[in-house]
C-alpha cells in the first residue's frame, strides 16, 4: 500500500505536465468548456491510476523486469488497438474485439470525446454544421456550381462515423476502469503473497 500511495503524487504531477498542455494544443480549451476540461483531467488521472496498477502488478508477478515490461507493452498495445482510434470497431478481429469492453483506454477516450462534442451542445447537436471553407467548387448534373460539402456534417455524424455512443451512462466508463484497477490490484496482491515472498521464505528455512 505504501508503494502504491507514495509514488502516486509525483506521477500525477508528471501526468498533468503532459495532459494539460495537450488539451490546449488540441484547440479544445475555451471559457465555455471549463467543466469539460475538469472532466478531461479527472478521466485522464483515473486512466493513469489504472495503467499504473497494471504495471505494478506485472512487476510483482514476474521476476524478470524485461518479461514484465514486454507483457505490459502487449496489454497496452492491445488496449490502444481496440480503443477505436487506430482501428475502427467494425474492423477489429474477432479474436481481440472482446478486449474493447474491458479496455480502460477505450472507455476513457470515448467518454472524453463524447463530452467534447456534446458537453455543451446537447440541444442543438443536429443544427451545428461543420464549415469547410477550403472545399472546392464542383459542378452538379444540372450545371449548377456549388461548394463541396464537408465529409463530416456535424458532431453527431462524427461520433457515428467512429461508432462512439453518446447514450452510455456517464458512470459506466468509471466503473469499468475501476474494475480494471481492482483486477490488477488483486493480481498484484496475489503475486506479493504467493509468489514474491516465496524466495524469502526458502532462504529463511535454509538459514535456520
Short mmCIF file of N, CA, C and O in Angstrom, two decimals, residues 3 22 28-30 39 41 47 54 63 65 67 83 96 101-102 107 113-114 117 121 123 139 154 190 198 200 206:
data_model
loop_
_atom_site.label_atom_id
_atom_site.label_comp_id
_atom_site.label_asym_id
_atom_site.label_seq_id
_atom_site.Cartn_x
_atom_site.Cartn_y
_atom_site.Cartn_z
N UNK A 3 3.80 1.49 -1.35
CA UNK A 3 4.35 1.61 -2.70
C UNK A 3 3.35 2.28 -3.63
O UNK A 3 3.71 3.12 -4.45
N UNK A 22 -1.56 19.35 -23.67
CA UNK A 22 -2.16 18.65 -24.81
C UNK A 22 -3.58 19.13 -25.06
O UNK A 22 -4.00 19.32 -26.20
N UNK A 28 -9.11 22.61 -27.85
CA UNK A 28 -10.39 22.39 -27.20
C UNK A 28 -10.67 23.41 -26.09
O UNK A 28 -11.80 23.56 -25.67
N UNK A 29 -9.64 24.08 -25.61
CA UNK A 29 -9.80 24.94 -24.44
C UNK A 29 -10.55 26.21 -24.81
O UNK A 29 -10.22 26.90 -25.78
N UNK A 30 -11.58 26.54 -24.01
CA UNK A 30 -12.31 27.80 -24.15
C UNK A 30 -13.03 28.08 -22.85
O UNK A 30 -13.17 27.22 -22.01
N UNK A 39 -13.50 17.53 -16.35
CA UNK A 39 -13.85 16.13 -16.58
C UNK A 39 -12.73 15.41 -17.31
O UNK A 39 -12.39 14.26 -17.01
N UNK A 41 -9.50 16.10 -17.18
CA UNK A 41 -8.43 15.86 -16.23
C UNK A 41 -8.76 14.67 -15.32
O UNK A 41 -7.93 13.80 -15.06
N UNK A 47 -7.39 7.05 -15.62
CA UNK A 47 -6.72 6.13 -16.55
C UNK A 47 -5.27 5.90 -16.13
O UNK A 47 -4.76 4.78 -16.20
N UNK A 54 -1.63 -1.71 -13.31
CA UNK A 54 -1.25 -2.79 -14.21
C UNK A 54 0.25 -3.00 -14.22
O UNK A 54 0.74 -4.14 -14.11
N UNK A 63 9.48 -12.23 -12.18
CA UNK A 63 10.80 -11.96 -11.60
C UNK A 63 11.69 -11.18 -12.55
O UNK A 63 12.61 -10.49 -12.13
N UNK A 65 12.31 -8.18 -15.13
CA UNK A 65 11.77 -6.87 -15.49
C UNK A 65 11.46 -6.80 -16.99
O UNK A 65 10.52 -6.12 -17.39
N UNK A 67 10.47 -9.30 -18.93
CA UNK A 67 9.23 -10.02 -19.18
C UNK A 67 8.02 -9.20 -18.73
O UNK A 67 6.99 -9.17 -19.41
N UNK A 83 -9.26 0.58 -28.93
CA UNK A 83 -9.87 1.80 -28.39
C UNK A 83 -10.72 2.53 -29.42
O UNK A 83 -11.41 3.49 -29.07
N UNK A 96 -9.67 -10.48 -30.87
CA UNK A 96 -9.33 -9.43 -29.91
C UNK A 96 -10.44 -8.41 -29.70
O UNK A 96 -10.28 -7.50 -28.89
N UNK A 101 -14.28 -4.07 -24.55
CA UNK A 101 -15.23 -3.90 -23.46
C UNK A 101 -14.55 -3.82 -22.10
O UNK A 101 -15.18 -3.41 -21.13
N UNK A 102 -13.29 -4.21 -22.01
CA UNK A 102 -12.56 -4.12 -20.74
C UNK A 102 -11.39 -3.17 -20.83
O UNK A 102 -10.65 -3.02 -19.86
N UNK A 107 -12.77 3.24 -23.01
CA UNK A 107 -13.84 3.91 -22.29
C UNK A 107 -13.48 5.34 -21.93
O UNK A 107 -14.31 6.24 -22.00
N UNK A 113 -14.29 12.12 -25.68
CA UNK A 113 -14.75 12.59 -26.98
C UNK A 113 -16.22 12.98 -26.93
O UNK A 113 -16.62 14.02 -27.47
N UNK A 114 -17.04 12.17 -26.27
CA UNK A 114 -18.46 12.49 -26.16
C UNK A 114 -18.67 13.80 -25.40
O UNK A 114 -19.48 14.64 -25.79
N UNK A 117 -17.81 16.81 -27.63
CA UNK A 117 -18.75 17.12 -28.68
C UNK A 117 -20.14 17.47 -28.16
O UNK A 117 -20.87 18.23 -28.78
N UNK A 121 -23.53 21.02 -26.08
CA UNK A 121 -24.37 21.20 -27.26
C UNK A 121 -25.41 20.10 -27.39
O UNK A 121 -25.70 19.64 -28.49
N UNK A 123 -28.59 20.29 -26.96
CA UNK A 123 -29.86 20.74 -27.52
C UNK A 123 -29.79 20.93 -29.03
O UNK A 123 -30.74 20.64 -29.74
N UNK A 139 -19.30 21.06 -60.03
CA UNK A 139 -20.44 21.25 -60.91
C UNK A 139 -21.39 20.07 -60.80
O UNK A 139 -20.99 18.92 -60.96
N UNK A 154 -21.67 17.11 -38.85
CA UNK A 154 -21.85 17.74 -37.55
C UNK A 154 -21.28 16.83 -36.47
O UNK A 154 -20.66 15.80 -36.76
N UNK A 190 -1.95 -11.02 -5.05
CA UNK A 190 -1.67 -12.45 -5.15
C UNK A 190 -0.18 -12.70 -5.39
O UNK A 190 0.41 -13.60 -4.79
N UNK A 198 7.98 -16.12 -1.77
CA UNK A 198 8.49 -17.49 -1.71
C UNK A 198 10.00 -17.57 -1.59
O UNK A 198 10.51 -18.34 -0.78
N UNK A 200 12.04 -15.51 -0.17
CA UNK A 200 12.42 -15.09 1.17
C UNK A 200 12.15 -16.21 2.17
O UNK A 200 12.94 -16.47 3.07
N UNK A 206 16.39 -22.24 4.85
CA UNK A 206 17.72 -22.79 4.67
C UNK A 206 18.68 -22.29 5.73
O UNK A 206 19.56 -23.01 6.21
#
